[in-house]
XYZ file of C-alpha atoms in Angstrom:
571
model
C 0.000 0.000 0.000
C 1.288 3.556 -0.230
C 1.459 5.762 2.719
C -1.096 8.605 1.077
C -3.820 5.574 1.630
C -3.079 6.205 5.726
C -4.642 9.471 5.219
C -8.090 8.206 3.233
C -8.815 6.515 6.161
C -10.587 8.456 8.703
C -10.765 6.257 11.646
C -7.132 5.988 12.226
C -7.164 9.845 12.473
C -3.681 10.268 11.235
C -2.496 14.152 10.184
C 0.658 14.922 8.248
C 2.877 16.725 9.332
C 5.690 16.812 6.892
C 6.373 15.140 3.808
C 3.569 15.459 1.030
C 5.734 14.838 -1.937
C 7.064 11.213 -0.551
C 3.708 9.767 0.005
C 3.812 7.474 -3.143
C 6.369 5.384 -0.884
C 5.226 1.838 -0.527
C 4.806 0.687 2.487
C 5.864 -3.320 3.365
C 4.810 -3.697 6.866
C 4.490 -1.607 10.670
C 6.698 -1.620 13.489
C 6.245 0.046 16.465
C 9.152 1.402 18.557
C 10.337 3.924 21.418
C 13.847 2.807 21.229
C 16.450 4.770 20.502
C 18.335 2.704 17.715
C 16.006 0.603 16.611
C 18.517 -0.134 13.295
C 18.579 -3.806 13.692
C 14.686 -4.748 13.787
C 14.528 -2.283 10.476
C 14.700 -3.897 6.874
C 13.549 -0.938 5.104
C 9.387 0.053 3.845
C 7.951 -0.364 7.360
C 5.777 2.667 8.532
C 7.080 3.402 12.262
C 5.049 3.790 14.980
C 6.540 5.643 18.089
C 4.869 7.187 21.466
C 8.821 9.386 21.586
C 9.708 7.812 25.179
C 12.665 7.531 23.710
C 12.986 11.496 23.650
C 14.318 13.096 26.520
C 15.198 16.358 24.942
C 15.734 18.091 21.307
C 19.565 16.669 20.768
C 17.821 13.091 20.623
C 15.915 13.459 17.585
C 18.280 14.468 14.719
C 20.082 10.988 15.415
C 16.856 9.062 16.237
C 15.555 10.604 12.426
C 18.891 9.988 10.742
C 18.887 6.401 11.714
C 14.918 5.678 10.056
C 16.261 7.403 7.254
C 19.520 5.550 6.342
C 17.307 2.358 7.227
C 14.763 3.193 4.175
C 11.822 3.254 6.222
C 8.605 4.599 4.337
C 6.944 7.365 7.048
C 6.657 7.687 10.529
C 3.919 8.462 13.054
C 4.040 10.202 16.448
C 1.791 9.953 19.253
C 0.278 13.111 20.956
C -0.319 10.891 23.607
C 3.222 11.031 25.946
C 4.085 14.739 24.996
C 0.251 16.463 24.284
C 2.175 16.964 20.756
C 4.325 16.109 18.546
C 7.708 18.453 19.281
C 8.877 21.014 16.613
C 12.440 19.614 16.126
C 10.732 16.147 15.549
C 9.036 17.936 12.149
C 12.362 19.583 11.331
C 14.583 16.748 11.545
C 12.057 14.932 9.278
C 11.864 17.575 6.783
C 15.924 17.637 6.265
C 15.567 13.979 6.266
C 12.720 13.828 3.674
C 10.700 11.392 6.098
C 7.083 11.655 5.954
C 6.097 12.543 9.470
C 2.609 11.445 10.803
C 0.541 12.976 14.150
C -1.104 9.778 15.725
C -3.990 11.176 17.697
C -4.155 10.528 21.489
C -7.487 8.763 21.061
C -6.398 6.049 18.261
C -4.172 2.834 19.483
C -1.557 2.178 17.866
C -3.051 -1.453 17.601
C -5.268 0.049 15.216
C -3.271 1.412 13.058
C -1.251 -2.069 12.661
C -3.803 -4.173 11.957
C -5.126 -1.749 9.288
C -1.698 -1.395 7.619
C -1.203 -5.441 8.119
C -4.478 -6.211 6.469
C -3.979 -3.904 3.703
C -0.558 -5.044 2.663
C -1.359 -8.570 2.900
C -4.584 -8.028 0.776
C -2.528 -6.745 -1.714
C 0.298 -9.077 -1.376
C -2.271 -12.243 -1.802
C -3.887 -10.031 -5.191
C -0.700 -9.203 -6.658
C 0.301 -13.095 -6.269
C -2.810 -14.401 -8.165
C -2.510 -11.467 -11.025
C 1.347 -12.374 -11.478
C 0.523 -16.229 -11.866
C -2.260 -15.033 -14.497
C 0.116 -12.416 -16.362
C 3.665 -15.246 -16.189
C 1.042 -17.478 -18.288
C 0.220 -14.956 -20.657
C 3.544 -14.311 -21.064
C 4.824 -17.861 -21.496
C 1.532 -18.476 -24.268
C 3.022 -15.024 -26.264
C 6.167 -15.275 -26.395
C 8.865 -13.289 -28.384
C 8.757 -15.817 -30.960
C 4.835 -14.177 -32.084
C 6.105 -10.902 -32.202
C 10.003 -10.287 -30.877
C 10.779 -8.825 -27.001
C 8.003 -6.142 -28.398
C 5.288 -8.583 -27.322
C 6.669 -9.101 -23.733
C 7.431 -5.496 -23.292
C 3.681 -4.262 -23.726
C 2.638 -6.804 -21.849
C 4.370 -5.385 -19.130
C 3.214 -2.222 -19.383
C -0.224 -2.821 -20.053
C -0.530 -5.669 -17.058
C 1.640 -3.962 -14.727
C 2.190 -0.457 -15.668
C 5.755 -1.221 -15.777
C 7.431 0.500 -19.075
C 10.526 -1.280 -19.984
C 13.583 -1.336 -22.676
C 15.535 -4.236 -23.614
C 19.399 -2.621 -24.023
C 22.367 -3.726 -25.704
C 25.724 -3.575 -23.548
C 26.667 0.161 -24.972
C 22.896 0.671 -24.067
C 21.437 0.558 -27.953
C 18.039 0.114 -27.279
C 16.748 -2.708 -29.026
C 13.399 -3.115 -27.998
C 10.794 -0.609 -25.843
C 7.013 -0.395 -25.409
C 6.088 3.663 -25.621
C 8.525 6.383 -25.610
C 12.180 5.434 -26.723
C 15.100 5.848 -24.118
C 17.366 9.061 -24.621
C 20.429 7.856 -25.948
C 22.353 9.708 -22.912
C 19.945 7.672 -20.600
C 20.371 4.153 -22.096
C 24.339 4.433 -21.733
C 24.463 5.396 -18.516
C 22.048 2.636 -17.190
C 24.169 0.262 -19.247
C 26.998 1.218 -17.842
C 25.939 1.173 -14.208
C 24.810 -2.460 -14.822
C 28.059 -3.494 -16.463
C 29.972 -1.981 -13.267
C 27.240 -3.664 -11.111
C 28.548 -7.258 -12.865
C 31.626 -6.931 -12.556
C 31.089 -6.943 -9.184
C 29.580 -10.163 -8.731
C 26.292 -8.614 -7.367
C 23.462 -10.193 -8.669
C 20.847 -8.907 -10.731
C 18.670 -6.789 -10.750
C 20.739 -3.682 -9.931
C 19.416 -0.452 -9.447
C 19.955 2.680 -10.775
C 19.048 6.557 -10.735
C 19.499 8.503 -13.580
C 17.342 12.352 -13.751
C 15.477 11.387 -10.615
C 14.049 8.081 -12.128
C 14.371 5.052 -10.865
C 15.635 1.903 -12.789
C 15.964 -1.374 -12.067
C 18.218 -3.746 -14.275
C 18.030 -7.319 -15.174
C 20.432 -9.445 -17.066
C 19.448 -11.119 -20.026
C 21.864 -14.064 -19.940
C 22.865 -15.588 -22.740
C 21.727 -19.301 -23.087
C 22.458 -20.524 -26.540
C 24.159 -23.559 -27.431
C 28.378 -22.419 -26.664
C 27.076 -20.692 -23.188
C 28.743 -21.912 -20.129
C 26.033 -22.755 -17.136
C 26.210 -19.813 -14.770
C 28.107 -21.316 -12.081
C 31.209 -22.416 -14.014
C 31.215 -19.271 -16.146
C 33.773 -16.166 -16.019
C 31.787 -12.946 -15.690
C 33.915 -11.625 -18.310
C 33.212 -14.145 -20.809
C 29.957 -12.324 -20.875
C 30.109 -9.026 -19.600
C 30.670 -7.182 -22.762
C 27.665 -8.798 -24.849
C 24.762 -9.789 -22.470
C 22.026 -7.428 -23.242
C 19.765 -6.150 -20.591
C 15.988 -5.143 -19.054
C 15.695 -1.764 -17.828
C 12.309 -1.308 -15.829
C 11.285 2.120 -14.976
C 10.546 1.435 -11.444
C 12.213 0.248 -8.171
C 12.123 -3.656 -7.461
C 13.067 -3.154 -3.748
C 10.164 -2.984 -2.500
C 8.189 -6.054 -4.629
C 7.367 -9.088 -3.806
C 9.164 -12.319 -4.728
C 6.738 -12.997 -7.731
C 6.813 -10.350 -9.221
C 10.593 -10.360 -9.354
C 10.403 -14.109 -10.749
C 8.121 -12.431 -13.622
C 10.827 -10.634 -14.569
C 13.335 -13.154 -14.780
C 10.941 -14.872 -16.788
C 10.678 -12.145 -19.010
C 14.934 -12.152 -19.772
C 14.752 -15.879 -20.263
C 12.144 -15.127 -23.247
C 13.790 -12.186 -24.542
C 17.366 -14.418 -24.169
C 15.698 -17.000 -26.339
C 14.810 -14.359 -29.031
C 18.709 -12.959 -28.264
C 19.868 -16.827 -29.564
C 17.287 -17.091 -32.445
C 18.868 -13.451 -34.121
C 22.101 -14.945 -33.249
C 21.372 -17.693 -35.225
C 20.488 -15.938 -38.061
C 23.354 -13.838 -37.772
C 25.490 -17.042 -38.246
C 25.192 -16.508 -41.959
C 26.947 -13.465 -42.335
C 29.769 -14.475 -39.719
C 30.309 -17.403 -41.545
C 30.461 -15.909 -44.896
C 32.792 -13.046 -43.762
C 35.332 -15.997 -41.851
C 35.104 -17.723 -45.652
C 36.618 -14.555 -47.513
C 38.970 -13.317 -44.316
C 40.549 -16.920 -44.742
C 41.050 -16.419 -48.590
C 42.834 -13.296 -47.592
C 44.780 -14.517 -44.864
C 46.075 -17.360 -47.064
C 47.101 -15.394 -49.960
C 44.401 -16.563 -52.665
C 44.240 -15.037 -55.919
C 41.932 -11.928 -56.239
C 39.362 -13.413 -58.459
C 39.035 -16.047 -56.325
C 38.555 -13.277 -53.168
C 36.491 -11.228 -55.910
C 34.051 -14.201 -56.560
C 33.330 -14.903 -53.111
C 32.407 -10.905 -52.234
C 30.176 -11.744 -55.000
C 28.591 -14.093 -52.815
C 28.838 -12.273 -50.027
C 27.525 -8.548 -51.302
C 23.415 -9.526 -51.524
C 23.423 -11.110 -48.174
C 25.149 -8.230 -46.659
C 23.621 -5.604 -49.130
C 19.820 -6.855 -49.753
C 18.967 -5.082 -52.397
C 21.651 -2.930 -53.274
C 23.874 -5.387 -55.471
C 27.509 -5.177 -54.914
C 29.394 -2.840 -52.565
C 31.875 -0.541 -54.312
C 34.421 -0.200 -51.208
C 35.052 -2.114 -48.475
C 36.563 -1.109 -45.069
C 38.279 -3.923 -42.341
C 38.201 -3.012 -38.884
C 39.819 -5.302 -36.043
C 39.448 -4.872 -32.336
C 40.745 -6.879 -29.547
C 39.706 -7.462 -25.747
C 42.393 -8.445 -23.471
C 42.218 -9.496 -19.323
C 45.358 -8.339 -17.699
C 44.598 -10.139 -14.551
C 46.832 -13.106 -13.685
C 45.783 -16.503 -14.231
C 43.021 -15.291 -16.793
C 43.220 -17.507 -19.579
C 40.094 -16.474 -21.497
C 40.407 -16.022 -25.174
C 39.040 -12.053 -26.253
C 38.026 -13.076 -30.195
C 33.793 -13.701 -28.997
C 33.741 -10.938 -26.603
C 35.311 -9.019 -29.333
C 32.933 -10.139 -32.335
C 29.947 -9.243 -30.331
C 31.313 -5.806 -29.132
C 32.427 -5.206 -33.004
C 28.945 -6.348 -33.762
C 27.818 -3.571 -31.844
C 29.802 -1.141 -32.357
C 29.520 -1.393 -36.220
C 25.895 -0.301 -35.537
C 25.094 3.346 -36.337
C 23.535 4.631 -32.859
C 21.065 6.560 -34.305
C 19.323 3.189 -35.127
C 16.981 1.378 -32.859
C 15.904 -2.558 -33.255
C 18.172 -5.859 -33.071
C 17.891 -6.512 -36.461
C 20.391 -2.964 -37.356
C 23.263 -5.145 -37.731
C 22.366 -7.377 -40.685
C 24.864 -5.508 -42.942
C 27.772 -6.375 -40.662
C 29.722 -9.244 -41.177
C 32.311 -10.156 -38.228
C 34.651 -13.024 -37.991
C 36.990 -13.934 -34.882
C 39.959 -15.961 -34.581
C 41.060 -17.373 -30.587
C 42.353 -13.642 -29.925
C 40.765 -10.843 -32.215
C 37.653 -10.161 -34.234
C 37.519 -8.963 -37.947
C 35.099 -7.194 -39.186
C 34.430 -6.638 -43.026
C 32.400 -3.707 -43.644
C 30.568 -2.620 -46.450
C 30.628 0.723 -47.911
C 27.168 1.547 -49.477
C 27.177 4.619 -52.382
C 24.983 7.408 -51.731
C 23.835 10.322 -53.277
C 25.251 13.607 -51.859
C 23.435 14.903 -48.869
C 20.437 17.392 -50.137
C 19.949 15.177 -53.453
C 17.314 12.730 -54.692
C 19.946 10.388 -55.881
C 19.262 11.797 -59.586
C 21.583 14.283 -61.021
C 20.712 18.447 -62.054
C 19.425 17.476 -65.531
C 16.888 14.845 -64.158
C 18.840 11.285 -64.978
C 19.216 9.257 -62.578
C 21.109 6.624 -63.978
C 24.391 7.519 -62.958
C 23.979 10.302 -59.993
C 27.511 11.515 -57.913
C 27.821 9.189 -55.357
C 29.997 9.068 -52.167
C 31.009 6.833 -49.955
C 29.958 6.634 -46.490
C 33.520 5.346 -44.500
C 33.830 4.721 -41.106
C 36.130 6.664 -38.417
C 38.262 5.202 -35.676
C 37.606 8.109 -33.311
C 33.634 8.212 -34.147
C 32.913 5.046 -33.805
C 33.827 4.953 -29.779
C 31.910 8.287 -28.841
C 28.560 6.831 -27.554
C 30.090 3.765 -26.590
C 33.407 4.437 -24.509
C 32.126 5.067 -21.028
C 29.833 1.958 -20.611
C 32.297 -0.232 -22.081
C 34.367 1.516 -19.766
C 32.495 0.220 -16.711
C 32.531 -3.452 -18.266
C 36.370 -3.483 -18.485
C 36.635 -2.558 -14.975
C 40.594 -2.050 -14.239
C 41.522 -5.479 -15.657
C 40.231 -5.100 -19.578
C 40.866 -3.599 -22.480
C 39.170 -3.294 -25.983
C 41.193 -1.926 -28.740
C 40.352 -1.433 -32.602
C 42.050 -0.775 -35.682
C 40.453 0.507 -38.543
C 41.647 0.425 -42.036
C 40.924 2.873 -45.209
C 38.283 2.170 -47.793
C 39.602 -0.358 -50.632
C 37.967 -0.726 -54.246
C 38.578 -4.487 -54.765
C 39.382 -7.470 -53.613
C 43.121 -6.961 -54.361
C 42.855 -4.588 -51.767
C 41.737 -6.415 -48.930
C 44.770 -8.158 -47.497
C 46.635 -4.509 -47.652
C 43.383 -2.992 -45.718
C 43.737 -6.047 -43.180
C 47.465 -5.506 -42.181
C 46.724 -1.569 -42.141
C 44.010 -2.640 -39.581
C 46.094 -4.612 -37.460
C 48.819 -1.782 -37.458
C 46.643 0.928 -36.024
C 44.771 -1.311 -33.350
C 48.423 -2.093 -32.016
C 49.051 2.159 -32.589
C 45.583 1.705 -30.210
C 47.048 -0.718 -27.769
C 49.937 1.809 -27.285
C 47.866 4.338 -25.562
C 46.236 4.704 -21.769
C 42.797 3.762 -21.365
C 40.377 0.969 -21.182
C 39.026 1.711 -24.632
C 41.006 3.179 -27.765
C 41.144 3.285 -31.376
C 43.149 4.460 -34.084
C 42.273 4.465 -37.914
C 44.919 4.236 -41.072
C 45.150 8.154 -41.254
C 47.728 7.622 -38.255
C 50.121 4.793 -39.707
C 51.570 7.806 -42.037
C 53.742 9.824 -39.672
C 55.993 9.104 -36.169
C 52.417 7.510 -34.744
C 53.068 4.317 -36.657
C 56.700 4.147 -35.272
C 56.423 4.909 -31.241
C 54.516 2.021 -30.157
C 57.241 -0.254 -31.654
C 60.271 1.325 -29.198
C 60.864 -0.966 -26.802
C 59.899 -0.145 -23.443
C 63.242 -0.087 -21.607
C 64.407 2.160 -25.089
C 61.403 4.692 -24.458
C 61.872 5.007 -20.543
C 65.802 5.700 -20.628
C 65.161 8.280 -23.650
C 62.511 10.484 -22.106
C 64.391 10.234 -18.819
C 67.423 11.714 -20.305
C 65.804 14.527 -21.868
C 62.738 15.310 -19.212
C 63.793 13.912 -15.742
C 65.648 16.994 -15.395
C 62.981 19.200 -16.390
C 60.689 17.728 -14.014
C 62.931 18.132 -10.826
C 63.319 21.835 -11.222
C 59.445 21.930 -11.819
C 59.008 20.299 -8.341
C 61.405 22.268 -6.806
C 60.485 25.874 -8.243
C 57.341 25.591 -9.621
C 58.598 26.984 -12.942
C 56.571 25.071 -15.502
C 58.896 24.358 -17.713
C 57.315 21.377 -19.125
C 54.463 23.007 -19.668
C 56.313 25.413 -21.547
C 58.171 23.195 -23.963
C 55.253 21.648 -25.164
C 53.573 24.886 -25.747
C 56.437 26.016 -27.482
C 56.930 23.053 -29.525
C 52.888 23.519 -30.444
C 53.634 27.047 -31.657
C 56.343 25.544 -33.755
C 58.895 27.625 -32.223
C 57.080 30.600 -32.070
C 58.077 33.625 -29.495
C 55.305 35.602 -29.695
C 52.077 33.096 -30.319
C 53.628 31.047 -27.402
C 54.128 33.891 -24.740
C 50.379 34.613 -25.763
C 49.633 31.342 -25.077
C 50.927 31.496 -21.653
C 50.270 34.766 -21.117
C 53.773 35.409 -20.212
C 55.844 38.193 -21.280
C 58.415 37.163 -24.428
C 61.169 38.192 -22.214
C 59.666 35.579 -19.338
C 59.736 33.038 -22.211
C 63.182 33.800 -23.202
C 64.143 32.497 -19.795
C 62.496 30.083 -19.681
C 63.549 28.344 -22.715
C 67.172 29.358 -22.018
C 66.773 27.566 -18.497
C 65.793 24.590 -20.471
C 68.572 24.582 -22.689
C 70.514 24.958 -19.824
C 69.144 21.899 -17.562
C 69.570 19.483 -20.779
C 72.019 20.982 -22.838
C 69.998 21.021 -26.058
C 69.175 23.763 -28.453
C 65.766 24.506 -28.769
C 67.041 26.158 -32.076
C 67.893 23.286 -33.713
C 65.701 21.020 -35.724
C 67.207 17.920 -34.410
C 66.820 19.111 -30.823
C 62.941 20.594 -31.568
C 61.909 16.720 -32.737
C 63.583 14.615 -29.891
C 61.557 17.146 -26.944
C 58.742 16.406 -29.276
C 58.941 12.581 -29.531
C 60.178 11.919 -25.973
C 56.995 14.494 -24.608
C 55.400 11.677 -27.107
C 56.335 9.012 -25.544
C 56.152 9.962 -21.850
């Protein structure tokens, strides 16, 4: 029951005090107390009775509030009886505390109140039980299979008012009843729930994003290659479970209502393995041509099987004029983690491949992604499209052959929406990294764009984070060549020409680190750097000078300029 049904109720006589905006708090059962910590009898919902012996002046109510409060309890109600009324720093401490505060007139026992409360929770208990066996039968009769997760999803919302959006890991949504997710919302609830996993907490996990409550349930995956749960790493599937986000808090429900719900992610998994299924097509056909190129076949014989290939991945639109490869890797740094990163990596690639602006499961079906033990390979498409603004025919009116352009993919771009929940699903021991290559025009191209992937995903793996990416663009300057220096190489270089630099920073505060590199940015420029730094030219001057000094270079010289630059590169 909520507590605003306390106050339809005339003959328990209750008056509120404080409060009126929590009152659509549910309320799980009654206790009545006068002690002063009553922590360890509280669970959380109960409305709390109290006739305040336990107050013997104002400094024993903020901590007597403060405790209710942490404990999650849903309101509580004062007797007039012991005091005549209920004390002013009672209703003060409850307002900072945002607990609904109730008066309990003198004339009403607090026996009345519980068995009121009591009967009115258990009524609806014993109601909600009977509709949930009603609905989990409906729900097993519909299925996904007569209509996708769509089905299950309205049901929900129609049966229990709950709304509800089924979420890839990067928080895609890929199935809703009603208003879509914002895409802001649906990566931050995925990536609470990936952090939650990692964990080890079990589902659901809650979450609070622009004052709304979610709560989130895993949609395991339970097709033919998965692992029972008990054996299984969370990492193996971390990074490609989808999830159920529920608009509403399961704290307070009761136990079937929460094994609805799990019901619900064990239909929606079994439509996750029949799409997979069907998606076994296009991995297989894209692990046929990667093999050709891998193994050096001739280009016809590469050529003939994009042939096959193209109206699979291109319904409709006959062959694809460029192709792009992308690679990406997930690695486990932990010790004693043996678990190969080429699945996790397929299905993140899988994902990722996906242009966010696009809702439903079936987005991908143009995306074909292989995976060997350690990395995943994706061979992407490039459709030709008219120029933006245009009809696809050209100014005279044929549209035979409009100006077409191709629509490539960028390293950077295709992590924006997706780094910070994958983030959270790394945790401190993963990382994803992902090479992407240029467009090529035909198949004798596609061993070339495969190496240039594999070259900038280890340009990736050279740089800090849990998630990074570099594209071909980068393999044509000193990029390509500093993740290749060894490590002992790159430590005793930058040492030689920065340690020194750094001890008189810590020592004077003089910033001269800060100063090469802006200097170095201005390519060598007095003036633009001093406005920079908003330093005088003449401060500049001495500062450079001091760093010539400290390392005995000449900031002058070319030679000198590009060894500051790589060795600020490579610290």
């Amino acid at each position: 029951m909520r507590l605003r049904a306390l106050l339809d109720t005339e003959v328990m006589g209750l008056r509120l005090l404080g409060g009126e905006d929590e009152l659509d708090r549910s309320v799980r059962g009654v206790m009545t107390t006068d002690l002063r910590d009553p922590s360890r009898y509280l669970s959380g919902g109960e409305l709390v009775l109290t006739g305040l012996a336990w107050r013997r002046d104002a400094s024993d109510t903020e901590p007597f509030v403060r405790i209710l409060a942490n404990a999650g309890v849903a309101g509580l109600a004062a007797g007039e009886a012991e005091l005549g009324a209920v004390p002013d720093d009672l209703v003060e401490a409850c307002l900072r505390h945002r607990l609904p505060l109730f008066a309990v007139d003198e004339t009403v026992a607090f026996a009345t109140i519980t068995e009121h409360v009591v009967r009115q929770v258990s009524g609806e208990r014993a109601g909600d039980l009977a509709a949930v066996v009603d609905r989990h039968r409906r729900l097993m009769t519909s299925g996904p299979a007569g209509g996708g997760p769509e089905v299950v999803l309205d049901l929900l919302t129609s049966d229990l008012d709950l709304r509800a959006w089924v979420l890839s890991p990067t928080g895609r949504q890929i199935a809703g009843a009603g208003e879509p997710l914002l895409p802001r919302v649906g990566a931050e609830l995925a990536g609470r729930h990936l952090a939650a996993t990692r964990t080890g907490r079990p589902g659901p996990h809650r979450a609070e994003v622009d004052g709304t409550a979610y709560s989130l349930f895993p949609i395991r995956n339970t097709g033919r290659g998965a692992l029972p749960a008990p054996s299984r790493d969370v990492r193996e599937s971390v990074l490609s479970d989808w999830l159920l986000a529920v608009a509403a808090d399961s704290g307070d429900w009761p136990a079937a209502r929460l094994d609805l719900l799990q019901g619900v992610t064990q239909l929606i998994a079994v439509e996750r393995d029949r799409r997979d299924a069907a998606r076994a097509v296009r991995r297989r056909l894209a692990q046929e041509v990667l093999e050709l190129v891998q193994t050096g076949a001739a280009p016809a014989e590469i050529a003939a099987r994009l042939r096959v290939a193209a109206p699979v991945l291109l319904p409709g639109l006959g062959t694809a004029p460029h192709w792009q490869v992308v690679v990406a890797r997930v690695e486990w740094s932990a010790e004693g983690t043996d678990l190969p990163g080429g699945q996790a990596a397929q299905a993140l690639l899988e994902e990722i491949l996906v242009d966010p602006a696009v809702t439903g499961p079936d987005s991908a079906d143009r995306i074909a992604v292989a995976h060997t033990g350690e990395e995943a390979i994706a061979l992407v498409p490039l459709t030709a499209l008219p120029p933006a603004g245009t009809d696809g025919s050209d100014a005279s009116g044929d549209s035979e052959a409009p100006e077409r352009h191709d629509t490539a993919l960028h390293a950077d771009a295709l992590l924006d929406t997706v780094r910070a929940p994958l983030s959270a699903g790394l945790a401190d021991d993963g990382r994803l990294t992902l090479g992407v290559s240029a467009a090529v025009h035909s198949a004798e191209g596609l061993r070339g764009a495969l190496e240039e992937a594999r070259h900038a995903r280890r340009v990736a793996a050279a740089r800090p984070g849990p998630v990074c990416a570099a594209g071909h663009h980068e393999l044509a300057s000193h990029v390509l060549l500093l993740p290749f220096v060894p490590d002992d190489v790159r430590r005793a270089f930058t040492a030689r020409l920065l340690d020194p630099l750094r001890d008189y920073d810590r020592r004077h505060r003089a910033e001269l680190i800060e100063t090469l590199e802006a200097f170095l940015d201005c390519d060598g420029s007095w003036t633009r750097c001093a406005a920079r730094l908003h330093l005088h030219v003449n401060t500049l001057r001495y500062r450079v000078g001091r760093i010539e000094q400290l390392t005995g270079r000449d900031l002058s010289r070319l030679e000198d300029k590009l060894d500051f630059f790589l060795a600020l590169r490579m610290s």
